[in-house]
PDB file of C-alpha atoms and ligand atoms in Angstrom:
ATOM      1  CA  MET C   1       0.000   0.000   0.000  1.00  0.00           C
ATOM      2  CA  GLY C   2       1.223   3.501  -0.756  1.00  0.00           C
ATOM      3  CA  ASP C   3       2.013   5.520   2.318  1.00  0.00           C
ATOM      4  CA  HIS C   4       1.601   9.259   2.379  1.00  0.00           C
ATOM      5  CA  LYS C   5       3.003   9.659   5.884  1.00  0.00           C
ATOM      6  CA  ASN C   6       6.484  11.078   6.342  1.00  0.00           C
ATOM      7  CA  GLN C   7       7.820   7.843   7.667  1.00  0.00           C
ATOM      8  CA  GLY C   8       9.957   5.061   6.405  1.00  0.00           C
ATOM      9  CA  PHE C   9       9.991   1.333   6.945  1.00  0.00           C
ATOM     10  CA  GLN C  10      11.156  -0.999   9.649  1.00  0.00           C
ATOM     11  CA  ASN C  11      13.253  -2.699   7.019  1.00  0.00           C
ATOM     12  CA  PRO C  12      13.724  -0.321   4.060  1.00  0.00           C
ATOM     13  CA  ARG C  13      14.890  -1.692   0.740  1.00  0.00           C
ATOM     14  CA  HIS C  14      18.246  -0.352  -0.389  1.00  0.00           C
ATOM     15  CA  VAL C  15      19.714  -0.126  -3.864  1.00  0.00           C
ATOM     16  CA  VAL C  16      21.990  -3.117  -4.424  1.00  0.00           C
ATOM     17  CA  LYS C  17      22.789  -2.590  -8.101  1.00  0.00           C
ATOM     18  CA  LYS C  18      22.683   0.276 -10.566  1.00  0.00           C
ATOM     19  CA  VAL C  19      22.617  -0.376 -14.327  1.00  0.00           C
ATOM     20  CA  LEU C  20      22.760   2.195 -17.116  1.00  0.00           C
ATOM     21  CA  ALA C  21      20.576   1.192 -20.081  1.00  0.00           C
ATOM     22  CA  ARG C  22      22.647   2.102 -23.142  1.00  0.00           C
ATOM     23  CA  PRO C  23      21.054   2.313 -26.589  1.00  0.00           C
ATOM     24  CA  GLN C  24      21.204  -0.843 -28.734  1.00  0.00           C
ATOM     25  CA  HIS C  25      19.628  -1.980 -32.007  1.00  0.00           C
ATOM     26  CA  GLU C  26      16.632  -4.319 -31.921  1.00  0.00           C
ATOM     27  CA  GLY C  27      13.842  -5.385 -34.236  1.00  0.00           C
ATOM     28  CA  ASP C  28      13.955  -3.686 -37.630  1.00  0.00           C
ATOM     29  CA  GLY C  29      15.975  -0.480 -37.268  1.00  0.00           C
ATOM     30  CA  ALA C  30      14.658   0.263 -33.777  1.00  0.00           C
ATOM     31  CA  ILE C  31      16.715   1.525 -30.859  1.00  0.00           C
ATOM     32  CA  VAL C  32      16.048   0.327 -27.329  1.00  0.00           C
ATOM     33  CA  ARG C  33      17.679   0.985 -23.987  1.00  0.00           C
ATOM     34  CA  ARG C  34      17.728  -2.399 -22.258  1.00  0.00           C
ATOM     35  CA  SER C  35      18.251  -2.596 -18.507  1.00  0.00           C
ATOM     36  CA  ILE C  36      16.979  -6.009 -17.422  1.00  0.00           C
ATOM     37  CA  GLY C  37      18.042  -8.562 -20.024  1.00  0.00           C
ATOM     38  CA  ARG C  38      21.481  -7.131 -20.717  1.00  0.00           C
ATOM     39  CA  GLY C  39      24.699  -8.909 -19.717  1.00  0.00           C
ATOM     40  CA  GLU C  40      25.049  -7.148 -16.367  1.00  0.00           C
ATOM     41  CA  LEU C  41      21.489  -8.013 -15.377  1.00  0.00           C
ATOM     42  CA  ARG C  42      20.428 -11.192 -17.251  1.00  0.00           C
ATOM     43  CA  ASN C  43      17.121 -11.340 -15.435  1.00  0.00           C
ATOM     44  CA  LEU C  44      15.511 -10.430 -12.153  1.00  0.00           C
ATOM     45  CA  ASP C  45      13.068 -13.254 -11.475  1.00  0.00           C
ATOM     46  CA  PRO C  46      10.235 -13.059 -12.650  1.00  0.00           C
ATOM     47  CA  PHE C  47      11.383 -10.264 -14.998  1.00  0.00           C
ATOM     48  CA  LEU C  48      13.209 -11.167 -18.200  1.00  0.00           C
ATOM     49  CA  MET C  49      13.599  -7.824 -19.954  1.00  0.00           C
ATOM     50  CA  LEU C  50      12.893  -4.113 -19.671  1.00  0.00           C
ATOM     51  CA  ASP C  51      13.363  -1.999 -22.798  1.00  0.00           C
ATOM     52  CA  GLU C  52      12.844   1.741 -23.010  1.00  0.00           C
ATOM     53  CA  PHE C  53      12.125   2.173 -26.722  1.00  0.00           C
ATOM     54  CA  SER C  54      12.146   5.230 -28.923  1.00  0.00           C
ATOM     55  CA  VAL C  55      11.123   4.382 -32.468  1.00  0.00           C
ATOM     56  CA  SER C  56      10.183   6.370 -35.544  1.00  0.00           C
ATOM     57  CA  ALA C  57       8.804   4.927 -38.801  1.00  0.00           C
ATOM     58  CA  PRO C  58       9.779   2.975 -40.823  1.00  0.00           C
ATOM     59  CA  ALA C  59      11.604   1.188 -37.981  1.00  0.00           C
ATOM     60  CA  GLY C  60       9.657  -1.146 -35.691  1.00  0.00           C
ATOM     61  CA  PHE C  61       9.097  -4.709 -34.606  1.00  0.00           C
ATOM     62  CA  PRO C  62       7.597  -6.603 -37.574  1.00  0.00           C
ATOM     63  CA  ASP C  63       5.953 -10.060 -37.355  1.00  0.00           C
ATOM     64  CA  HIS C  64       7.537 -12.153 -34.608  1.00  0.00           C
ATOM     65  CA  PRO C  65       6.406 -14.877 -32.167  1.00  0.00           C
ATOM     66  CA  HIS C  66       6.317 -15.178 -28.374  1.00  0.00           C
ATOM     67  CA  ARG C  67       5.820 -18.165 -26.070  1.00  0.00           C
ATOM     68  CA  GLY C  68       6.049 -18.710 -22.325  1.00  0.00           C
ATOM     69  CA  PHE C  69       5.834 -15.197 -20.876  1.00  0.00           C
ATOM     70  CA  GLU C  70       3.957 -11.871 -20.843  1.00  0.00           C
ATOM     71  CA  THR C  71       4.841  -8.626 -22.619  1.00  0.00           C
ATOM     72  CA  VAL C  72       3.691  -5.383 -21.020  1.00  0.00           C
ATOM     73  CA  THR C  73       3.851  -2.278 -23.203  1.00  0.00           C
ATOM     74  CA  TYR C  74       3.327   1.107 -21.563  1.00  0.00           C
ATOM     75  CA  MET C  75       3.407   4.153 -23.844  1.00  0.00           C
ATOM     76  CA  LEU C  76       5.176   7.350 -22.788  1.00  0.00           C
ATOM     77  CA  GLU C  77       4.891   9.378 -25.978  1.00  0.00           C
ATOM     78  CA  GLY C  78       3.415   8.903 -29.475  1.00  0.00           C
ATOM     79  CA  ALA C  79       1.594   5.725 -30.491  1.00  0.00           C
ATOM     80  CA  PHE C  80       2.163   2.060 -31.411  1.00  0.00           C
ATOM     81  CA  THR C  81      -0.066  -0.224 -33.467  1.00  0.00           C
ATOM     82  CA  HIS C  82      -0.169  -3.974 -32.860  1.00  0.00           C
ATOM     83  CA  GLN C  83      -1.684  -6.685 -35.049  1.00  0.00           C
ATOM     84  CA  ASP C  84      -1.713 -10.368 -34.242  1.00  0.00           C
ATOM     85  CA  PHE C  85      -2.385 -13.600 -36.077  1.00  0.00           C
ATOM     86  CA  ALA C  86      -5.767 -14.034 -34.356  1.00  0.00           C
ATOM     87  CA  GLY C  87      -7.087 -10.750 -35.744  1.00  0.00           C
ATOM     88  CA  HIS C  88      -6.473  -8.771 -32.579  1.00  0.00           C
ATOM     89  CA  GLU C  89      -5.424  -5.261 -33.507  1.00  0.00           C
ATOM     90  CA  GLY C  90      -5.216  -1.829 -31.917  1.00  0.00           C
ATOM     91  CA  THR C  91      -3.262   1.328 -31.277  1.00  0.00           C
ATOM     92  CA  ILE C  92      -1.999   2.430 -27.881  1.00  0.00           C
ATOM     93  CA  ARG C  93      -1.049   6.040 -27.148  1.00  0.00           C
ATOM     94  CA  ALA C  94       0.759   7.953 -24.386  1.00  0.00           C
ATOM     95  CA  GLY C  95      -0.388   6.634 -21.000  1.00  0.00           C
ATOM     96  CA  ASP C  96      -2.101   3.538 -22.485  1.00  0.00           C
ATOM     97  CA  LEU C  97      -1.203  -0.005 -21.511  1.00  0.00           C
ATOM     98  CA  GLN C  98      -1.165  -3.346 -23.284  1.00  0.00           C
ATOM     99  CA  TRP C  99      -0.684  -6.349 -21.022  1.00  0.00           C
ATOM    100  CA  MET C 100      -0.266  -9.355 -23.308  1.00  0.00           C
ATOM    101  CA  THR C 101      -0.035 -12.855 -21.899  1.00  0.00           C
ATOM    102  CA  ALA C 102       1.529 -14.745 -24.788  1.00  0.00           C
ATOM    103  CA  GLY C 103       1.113 -18.142 -23.142  1.00  0.00           C
ATOM    104  CA  ARG C 104       1.396 -20.961 -25.714  1.00  0.00           C
ATOM    105  CA  GLY C 105       1.797 -18.613 -28.629  1.00  0.00           C
ATOM    106  CA  ILE C 106       1.273 -15.219 -30.187  1.00  0.00           C
ATOM    107  CA  ILE C 107       2.628 -13.898 -33.467  1.00  0.00           C
ATOM    108  CA  HIS C 108       2.289 -10.166 -33.861  1.00  0.00           C
ATOM    109  CA  SER C 109       3.746  -6.960 -35.221  1.00  0.00           C
ATOM    110  CA  GLU C 110       4.390  -3.857 -33.120  1.00  0.00           C
ATOM    111  CA  MET C 111       4.946  -0.734 -35.222  1.00  0.00           C
ATOM    112  CA  PRO C 112       5.074   3.007 -34.509  1.00  0.00           C
ATOM    113  CA  ALA C 113       1.900   4.882 -35.434  1.00  0.00           C
ATOM    114  CA  GLY C 114       2.698   8.483 -34.539  1.00  0.00           C
ATOM    115  CA  GLU C 115       4.838  11.058 -36.256  1.00  0.00           C
ATOM    116  CA  GLY C 116       8.313  11.533 -34.815  1.00  0.00           C
ATOM    117  CA  GLU C 117       9.560   9.478 -31.897  1.00  0.00           C
ATOM    118  CA  ASN C 118       7.211   6.925 -30.345  1.00  0.00           C
ATOM    119  CA  LYS C 119       8.365   6.079 -26.844  1.00  0.00           C
ATOM    120  CA  GLY C 120       7.492   3.594 -24.182  1.00  0.00           C
ATOM    121  CA  LEU C 121       8.554   0.782 -21.921  1.00  0.00           C
ATOM    122  CA  GLN C 122       8.263  -2.903 -22.709  1.00  0.00           C
ATOM    123  CA  LEU C 123       8.574  -5.331 -19.802  1.00  0.00           C
ATOM    124  CA  TRP C 124       8.764  -9.106 -20.201  1.00  0.00           C
ATOM    125  CA  ILE C 125       7.406 -11.094 -17.252  1.00  0.00           C
ATOM    126  CA  ASN C 126       8.049 -14.815 -17.068  1.00  0.00           C
ATOM    127  CA  LEU C 127       5.191 -17.279 -16.600  1.00  0.00           C
ATOM    128  CA  SER C 128       5.373 -20.248 -14.239  1.00  0.00           C
ATOM    129  CA  SER C 129       5.705 -23.711 -15.799  1.00  0.00           C
ATOM    130  CA  LYS C 130       1.980 -24.356 -15.234  1.00  0.00           C
ATOM    131  CA  ASP C 131       1.056 -21.165 -17.148  1.00  0.00           C
ATOM    132  CA  LYS C 132       3.520 -21.224 -20.040  1.00  0.00           C
ATOM    133  CA  MET C 133       1.125 -23.051 -22.351  1.00  0.00           C
ATOM    134  CA  MET C 134      -2.057 -21.176 -21.324  1.00  0.00           C
ATOM    135  CA  GLU C 135      -4.361 -19.571 -23.885  1.00  0.00           C
ATOM    136  CA  PRO C 136      -3.093 -16.129 -24.904  1.00  0.00           C
ATOM    137  CA  ARG C 137      -4.878 -13.160 -23.317  1.00  0.00           C
ATOM    138  CA  TYR C 138      -4.869  -9.392 -23.692  1.00  0.00           C
ATOM    139  CA  GLN C 139      -5.653  -6.738 -21.126  1.00  0.00           C
ATOM    140  CA  GLU C 140      -5.712  -3.238 -22.550  1.00  0.00           C
ATOM    141  CA  LEU C 141      -6.239  -0.060 -20.573  1.00  0.00           C
ATOM    142  CA  GLN C 142      -6.528   3.405 -21.976  1.00  0.00           C
ATOM    143  CA  SER C 143      -4.820   6.205 -20.100  1.00  0.00           C
ATOM    144  CA  LYS C 144      -8.143   7.504 -18.783  1.00  0.00           C
ATOM    145  CA  ASP C 145      -8.906   4.114 -17.256  1.00  0.00           C
ATOM    146  CA  ILE C 146      -5.670   3.880 -15.289  1.00  0.00           C
ATOM    147  CA  SER C 147      -6.241   4.906 -11.661  1.00  0.00           C
ATOM    148  CA  ARG C 148      -4.258   7.829 -10.450  1.00  0.00           C
ATOM    149  CA  VAL C 149      -3.685   9.232  -6.974  1.00  0.00           C
ATOM    150  CA  GLU C 150      -2.262  12.683  -6.238  1.00  0.00           C
ATOM    151  CA  LYS C 151      -1.126  13.451  -2.713  1.00  0.00           C
ATOM    152  CA  HIS C 152       1.522  15.692  -1.134  1.00  0.00           C
ATOM    153  CA  GLY C 153       3.390  16.323  -4.383  1.00  0.00           C
ATOM    154  CA  VAL C 154       3.266  12.658  -5.405  1.00  0.00           C
ATOM    155  CA  ASP C 155       1.346  11.589  -8.475  1.00  0.00           C
ATOM    156  CA  VAL C 156       1.080   7.823  -8.990  1.00  0.00           C
ATOM    157  CA  ARG C 157      -0.511   5.899 -11.855  1.00  0.00           C
ATOM    158  CA  ILE C 158      -1.392   2.375 -10.758  1.00  0.00           C
ATOM    159  CA  ILE C 159      -0.703   0.060 -13.678  1.00  0.00           C
ATOM    160  CA  ALA C 160      -0.641  -3.147 -11.637  1.00  0.00           C
ATOM    161  CA  GLY C 161      -0.934  -3.855  -7.936  1.00  0.00           C
ATOM    162  CA  GLU C 162      -1.894  -1.287  -5.331  1.00  0.00           C
ATOM    163  CA  SER C 163      -0.795   2.120  -4.040  1.00  0.00           C
ATOM    164  CA  PHE C 164      -2.413   4.592  -1.625  1.00  0.00           C
ATOM    165  CA  GLY C 165      -5.206   2.063  -1.140  1.00  0.00           C
ATOM    166  CA  VAL C 166      -6.139   1.982  -4.842  1.00  0.00           C
ATOM    167  CA  ARG C 167      -5.909  -1.272  -6.819  1.00  0.00           C
ATOM    168  CA  SER C 168      -5.398  -1.777 -10.542  1.00  0.00           C
ATOM    169  CA  PRO C 169      -7.947  -3.980 -12.355  1.00  0.00           C
ATOM    170  CA  VAL C 170      -5.145  -5.706 -14.282  1.00  0.00           C
ATOM    171  CA  TYR C 171      -4.899  -9.421 -13.521  1.00  0.00           C
ATOM    172  CA  THR C 172      -1.288 -10.454 -13.110  1.00  0.00           C
ATOM    173  CA  GLN C 173      -0.792 -14.144 -13.887  1.00  0.00           C
ATOM    174  CA  THR C 174       2.589 -13.865 -12.185  1.00  0.00           C
ATOM    175  CA  PRO C 175       1.948 -11.626  -9.140  1.00  0.00           C
ATOM    176  CA  THR C 176       3.361  -8.233 -10.093  1.00  0.00           C
ATOM    177  CA  MET C 177       3.237  -4.572  -9.102  1.00  0.00           C
ATOM    178  CA  TYR C 178       3.866  -1.765 -11.591  1.00  0.00           C
ATOM    179  CA  LEU C 179       3.593   1.866 -10.453  1.00  0.00           C
ATOM    180  CA  ASP C 180       4.401   5.035 -12.401  1.00  0.00           C
ATOM    181  CA  PHE C 181       5.426   7.782  -9.958  1.00  0.00           C
ATOM    182  CA  THR C 182       5.942  11.490 -10.563  1.00  0.00           C
ATOM    183  CA  LEU C 183       7.417  13.328  -7.575  1.00  0.00           C
ATOM    184  CA  HIS C 184       7.289  17.089  -7.712  1.00  0.00           C
ATOM    185  CA  PRO C 185      10.291  19.006  -6.343  1.00  0.00           C
ATOM    186  CA  GLY C 186      10.631  18.434  -2.597  1.00  0.00           C
ATOM    187  CA  ALA C 187       8.264  15.452  -2.533  1.00  0.00           C
ATOM    188  CA  GLU C 188       8.963  12.005  -1.103  1.00  0.00           C
ATOM    189  CA  VAL C 189       7.170   8.691  -1.177  1.00  0.00           C
ATOM    190  CA  HIS C 190       7.184   5.504   0.876  1.00  0.00           C
ATOM    191  CA  GLN C 191       5.835   2.544  -1.035  1.00  0.00           C
ATOM    192  CA  HIS C 192       5.232  -0.885   0.464  1.00  0.00           C
ATOM    193  CA  ILE C 193       6.574  -3.890  -1.492  1.00  0.00           C
ATOM    194  CA  PRO C 194       5.721  -7.496  -0.475  1.00  0.00           C
ATOM    195  CA  GLN C 195       8.725  -8.964   1.394  1.00  0.00           C
ATOM    196  CA  PRO C 196       9.647 -11.955  -0.791  1.00  0.00           C
ATOM    197  CA  TRP C 197       9.338 -10.071  -4.087  1.00  0.00           C
ATOM    198  CA  ASN C 198      12.156  -8.894  -6.307  1.00  0.00           C
ATOM    199  CA  SER C 199      11.869  -5.250  -7.272  1.00  0.00           C
ATOM    200  CA  PHE C 200      13.544  -2.460  -9.175  1.00  0.00           C
ATOM    201  CA  VAL C 201      13.165   1.169 -10.176  1.00  0.00           C
ATOM    202  CA  TYR C 202      13.627   2.578 -13.670  1.00  0.00           C
ATOM    203  CA  ILE C 203      14.077   6.336 -13.964  1.00  0.00           C
ATOM    204  CA  ILE C 204      12.331   8.066 -16.852  1.00  0.00           C
ATOM    205  CA  GLU C 205      12.917  11.742 -16.080  1.00  0.00           C
ATOM    206  CA  GLY C 206      14.654  13.991 -13.561  1.00  0.00           C
ATOM    207  CA  GLU C 207      16.818  12.749 -10.725  1.00  0.00           C
ATOM    208  CA  GLY C 208      15.997  11.083  -7.445  1.00  0.00           C
ATOM    209  CA  VAL C 209      17.388   9.653  -4.237  1.00  0.00           C
ATOM    210  CA  PHE C 210      16.320   6.051  -3.634  1.00  0.00           C
ATOM    211  CA  GLY C 211      16.427   3.711  -0.651  1.00  0.00           C
ATOM    212  CA  ASP C 212      18.723   5.690   1.632  1.00  0.00           C
ATOM    213  CA  PRO C 213      18.258   9.431   2.270  1.00  0.00           C
ATOM    214  CA  ASN C 214      22.035   9.859   2.102  1.00  0.00           C
ATOM    215  CA  ALA C 215      22.450   8.092  -1.252  1.00  0.00           C
ATOM    216  CA  SER C 216      23.621  10.130  -4.212  1.00  0.00           C
ATOM    217  CA  PRO C 217      20.940  10.952  -6.781  1.00  0.00           C
ATOM    218  CA  THR C 218      20.296   8.800  -9.872  1.00  0.00           C
ATOM    219  CA  THR C 219      19.293  10.143 -13.290  1.00  0.00           C
ATOM    220  CA  ARG C 220      17.225   8.819 -16.215  1.00  0.00           C
ATOM    221  CA  HIS C 221      17.942   5.620 -18.182  1.00  0.00           C
ATOM    222  CA  HIS C 222      19.160   3.877 -15.012  1.00  0.00           C
ATOM    223  CA  ALA C 223      17.667   0.782 -13.406  1.00  0.00           C
ATOM    224  CA  LEU C 224      18.143   0.333  -9.670  1.00  0.00           C
ATOM    225  CA  VAL C 225      17.770  -3.171  -8.275  1.00  0.00           C
ATOM    226  CA  LEU C 226      16.397  -3.145  -4.732  1.00  0.00           C
ATOM    227  CA  GLY C 227      17.539  -5.494  -1.978  1.00  0.00           C
ATOM    228  CA  PRO C 228      15.266  -7.216   0.555  1.00  0.00           C
ATOM    229  CA  GLY C 229      12.914  -5.243   2.798  1.00  0.00           C
ATOM    230  CA  ASP C 230       9.336  -4.114   3.209  1.00  0.00           C
ATOM    231  CA  GLY C 231       9.301  -0.998   1.050  1.00  0.00           C
ATOM    232  CA  LEU C 232      10.989   1.722  -0.942  1.00  0.00           C
ATOM    233  CA  SER C 233      11.493   5.348   0.039  1.00  0.00           C
ATOM    234  CA  ALA C 234      12.309   7.916  -2.651  1.00  0.00           C
ATOM    235  CA  TRP C 235      13.009  11.636  -2.511  1.00  0.00           C
ATOM    236  CA  ASN C 236      13.057  14.363  -5.140  1.00  0.00           C
ATOM    237  CA  ARG C 237      15.497  17.034  -3.960  1.00  0.00           C
ATOM    238  CA  ALA C 238      15.935  18.536  -7.432  1.00  0.00           C
ATOM    239  CA  ALA C 239      14.148  21.538  -8.960  1.00  0.00           C
ATOM    240  CA  ARG C 240      12.328  19.539 -11.657  1.00  0.00           C
ATOM    241  CA  PRO C 241       9.875  16.634 -11.562  1.00  0.00           C
ATOM    242  CA  LEU C 242      11.159  13.104 -11.023  1.00  0.00           C
ATOM    243  CA  ARG C 243       9.410  10.328 -12.937  1.00  0.00           C
ATOM    244  CA  PHE C 244      10.164   6.663 -12.374  1.00  0.00           C
ATOM    245  CA  VAL C 245       8.461   3.287 -12.458  1.00  0.00           C
ATOM    246  CA  LEU C 246       8.611   0.884  -9.538  1.00  0.00           C
ATOM    247  CA  ILE C 247       8.184  -2.718 -10.609  1.00  0.00           C
ATOM    248  CA  GLY C 248       8.088  -5.757  -8.335  1.00  0.00           C
ATOM    249  CA  GLY C 249       7.155  -9.389  -8.721  1.00  0.00           C
ATOM    250  CA  GLN C 250       7.024 -12.717  -6.964  1.00  0.00           C
ATOM    251  CA  PRO C 251       9.983 -14.815  -8.039  1.00  0.00           C
ATOM    252  CA  LEU C 252       9.139 -18.092  -9.786  1.00  0.00           C
ATOM    253  CA  ASN C 253      12.351 -19.871  -8.755  1.00  0.00           C
ATOM    254  CA  GLU C 254      12.275 -22.088 -11.833  1.00  0.00           C
ATOM    255  CA  PRO C 255      14.951 -22.805 -14.444  1.00  0.00           C
ATOM    256  CA  ILE C 256      14.885 -20.375 -17.385  1.00  0.00           C
ATOM    257  CA  VAL C 257      15.851 -21.433 -20.879  1.00  0.00           C
ATOM    258  CA  GLN C 258      15.471 -18.597 -23.369  1.00  0.00           C
ATOM    259  CA  TYR C 259      15.862 -18.642 -27.108  1.00  0.00           C
ATOM    260  CA  GLY C 260      14.944 -15.160 -28.356  1.00  0.00           C
ATOM    261  CA  PRO C 261      11.162 -14.856 -28.065  1.00  0.00           C
ATOM    262  CA  PHE C 262      10.641 -18.329 -26.528  1.00  0.00           C
ATOM    263  CA  VAL C 263      11.148 -18.658 -22.768  1.00  0.00           C
ATOM    264  CA  MET C 264      10.680 -22.117 -21.281  1.00  0.00           C
ATOM    265  CA  ASN C 265      12.038 -24.265 -18.431  1.00  0.00           C
ATOM    266  CA  ALA C 266      14.054 -26.810 -20.421  1.00  0.00           C
ATOM    267  CA  GLN C 267      15.974 -27.071 -23.684  1.00  0.00           C
ATOM    268  CA  ALA C 268      13.573 -29.754 -25.004  1.00  0.00           C
ATOM    269  CA  GLU C 269      10.674 -27.301 -24.591  1.00  0.00           C
ATOM    270  CA  ILE C 270      12.603 -24.741 -26.648  1.00  0.00           C
ATOM    271  CA  GLN C 271      13.101 -27.333 -29.394  1.00  0.00           C
ATOM    272  CA  GLN C 272       9.355 -28.000 -29.227  1.00  0.00           C
ATOM    273  CA  ALA C 273       8.581 -24.253 -29.491  1.00  0.00           C
ATOM    274  CA  ILE C 274      10.807 -23.880 -32.546  1.00  0.00           C
ATOM    275  CA  GLU C 275       9.134 -26.898 -34.131  1.00  0.00           C
ATOM    276  CA  ASP C 276       5.596 -25.720 -33.242  1.00  0.00           C
ATOM    277  CA  TYR C 277       6.357 -22.307 -34.715  1.00  0.00           C
ATOM    278  CA  HIS C 278       7.871 -23.825 -37.828  1.00  0.00           C
ATOM    279  CA  TYR C 279       4.991 -26.267 -38.442  1.00  0.00           C
ATOM    280  CA  CYS C 280       2.203 -23.928 -37.211  1.00  0.00           C
ATOM    281  CA  LYS C 281       0.984 -26.217 -34.410  1.00  0.00           C
ATOM    282  CA  ASN C 282       0.308 -26.308 -30.634  1.00  0.00           C
ATOM    283  CA  GLY C 283      -0.738 -22.675 -30.458  1.00  0.00           C
ATOM    284  CA  PHE C 284       0.789 -21.427 -33.706  1.00  0.00           C
ATOM    285  CA  GLU C 285      -1.991 -22.816 -35.987  1.00  0.00           C
ATOM    286  CA  LYS C 286      -3.128 -19.342 -37.007  1.00  0.00           C
ATOM    287  CA  ALA C 287       0.324 -18.534 -38.326  1.00  0.00           C
ATOM    288  CA  LYS C 288      -0.538 -20.366 -41.545  1.00  0.00           C
ATOM    289  CA  ASN C 289      -0.762 -17.748 -44.304  1.00  0.00           C
ATOM    290  CA  TRP C 290      -0.842 -14.865 -41.818  1.00  0.00           C
ATOM    291  CA  LYS C 291       1.078 -11.641 -42.370  1.00  0.00           C
ATOM    292  CA  SER C 292       0.479  -8.272 -40.747  1.00  0.00           C
ATOM    293  CA  GLN C 293      -1.076  -5.553 -42.908  1.00  0.00           C
ATOM    294  CA  PRO C 294       1.242  -2.844 -44.200  1.00  0.00           C
ATOM    295  CA  HIS C 295       1.469   0.201 -41.950  1.00  0.00           C
ATOM    296  CA  MET C 296       0.048   3.624 -42.759  1.00  0.00           C
ATOM    297  CA  ASN C 297       3.310   5.472 -42.413  1.00  0.00           C
TER     298      ASN C 297
HETATM  299  C1  LIG G 301      11.670  -9.510 -29.815  1.00  0.00           C
HETATM  300  C2  LIG G 301      14.093  -8.686 -30.795  1.00  0.00           C
HETATM  301  C3  LIG G 301      13.089  -7.763 -30.544  1.00  0.00           C
HETATM  302  N1  LIG G 301      11.988  -4.872 -27.281  1.00  0.00           N
HETATM  303  N2  LIG G 301      10.351  -3.116 -27.118  1.00  0.00           N
HETATM  304  C4  LIG G 301      13.898 -10.015 -30.591  1.00  0.00           C
HETATM  305  F1  LIG G 301      13.304  -6.491 -30.774  1.00  0.00           F
HETATM  306  C5  LIG G 301      11.869  -8.158 -30.027  1.00  0.00           C
HETATM  307  C6  LIG G 301      10.788  -7.202 -29.736  1.00  0.00           C
HETATM  308  C7  LIG G 301      11.012  -6.118 -28.798  1.00  0.00           C
HETATM  309  C8  LIG G 301      10.169  -5.022 -28.552  1.00  0.00           C
HETATM  310  C9  LIG G 301       8.943  -4.571 -29.037  1.00  0.00           C
HETATM  311  C10 LIG G 301       8.479  -3.386 -28.548  1.00  0.00           C
HETATM  312 CL1  LIG G 301       6.982  -2.740 -29.097  1.00  0.00          CL
HETATM  313  C11 LIG G 301       9.188  -2.674 -27.586  1.00  0.00           C
HETATM  314  C12 LIG G 301      10.835  -4.268 -27.600  1.00  0.00           C
HETATM  315  C13 LIG G 301      12.107  -5.991 -27.978  1.00  0.00           C
HETATM  316  O1  LIG G 301       9.725  -7.284 -30.333  1.00  0.00           O
HETATM  317  F2  LIG G 301      10.524  -9.914 -29.325  1.00  0.00           F
HETATM  318  C14 LIG G 301      12.700 -10.441 -30.085  1.00  0.00           C
HETATM  319  N3  LIG G 301      12.490 -11.762 -29.835  1.00  0.00           N
HETATM  320 FE1  LIG G 302       6.423  -8.687 -29.425  1.00  0.00          FE
END
């Protein structure tokens, strides 16, 4: 639960690792800043990847498959259009959310739809062995449908989980929290995080002090991995707004075998995924003769 009181935690979480997400090429001509999923931070159970993307047409992420995890796309600026092999299609804009549970299989395209730079965050959340082959599912929320709380210079958008007593309607197959905080100059926040969960912060804008009031400030494009404890405290001592996401999840504690867009528990299951994709079976049936429509720009 979010806490508006000026008090910390019995057992505050401290920053145990700081990673700068440097730009790298992905998809078709796209640039992403990867924090989780890069060499220094392979994964943070249950999280497999966090990319901050900034893409302008004609670059993008053309037709590609997924199996065994969820992709969560949260737009910061501009728009992105998705199309999948089951006929699901839509455009998400700044503040909108697409929570896609790929389960046994999705093939889709994700392409920029706005002029100029189209920016957002894409998080990959692993699914437990019992859920990896579930039916695919989408949860889409427009910006106006995402709950927001403003209190004492703190503005939080509740994408998943709960803050300040307000709960997101998003169902998280793997228990997850995802909060988008803006702290105005001078503001601070104390956010509860369930004890056994792994958690991290990713800074979008401004600079902030995290975990320990005496820590030095961290700027944008950095991920901060949090150690054990019952919550995170953050302070904005700068003259401009601080925006960051706080993401936490219950670890699965299962073996991870990843081959690009397929994430399973064993090598044999990866072989199976490659075969299923190749022969359009076990969840990839609709791949037969499917291609995304050309994009408007
Ligand atoms: C993918 C390479 C990729 N980060 N951020 C390999 F680029 C992708 C992929 C994405 C992606 C898509 C969006 Cl909209 C935003 C992203 C990687 O699509 F899935 C594999 N396997
Ligand atoms: Fe994708």
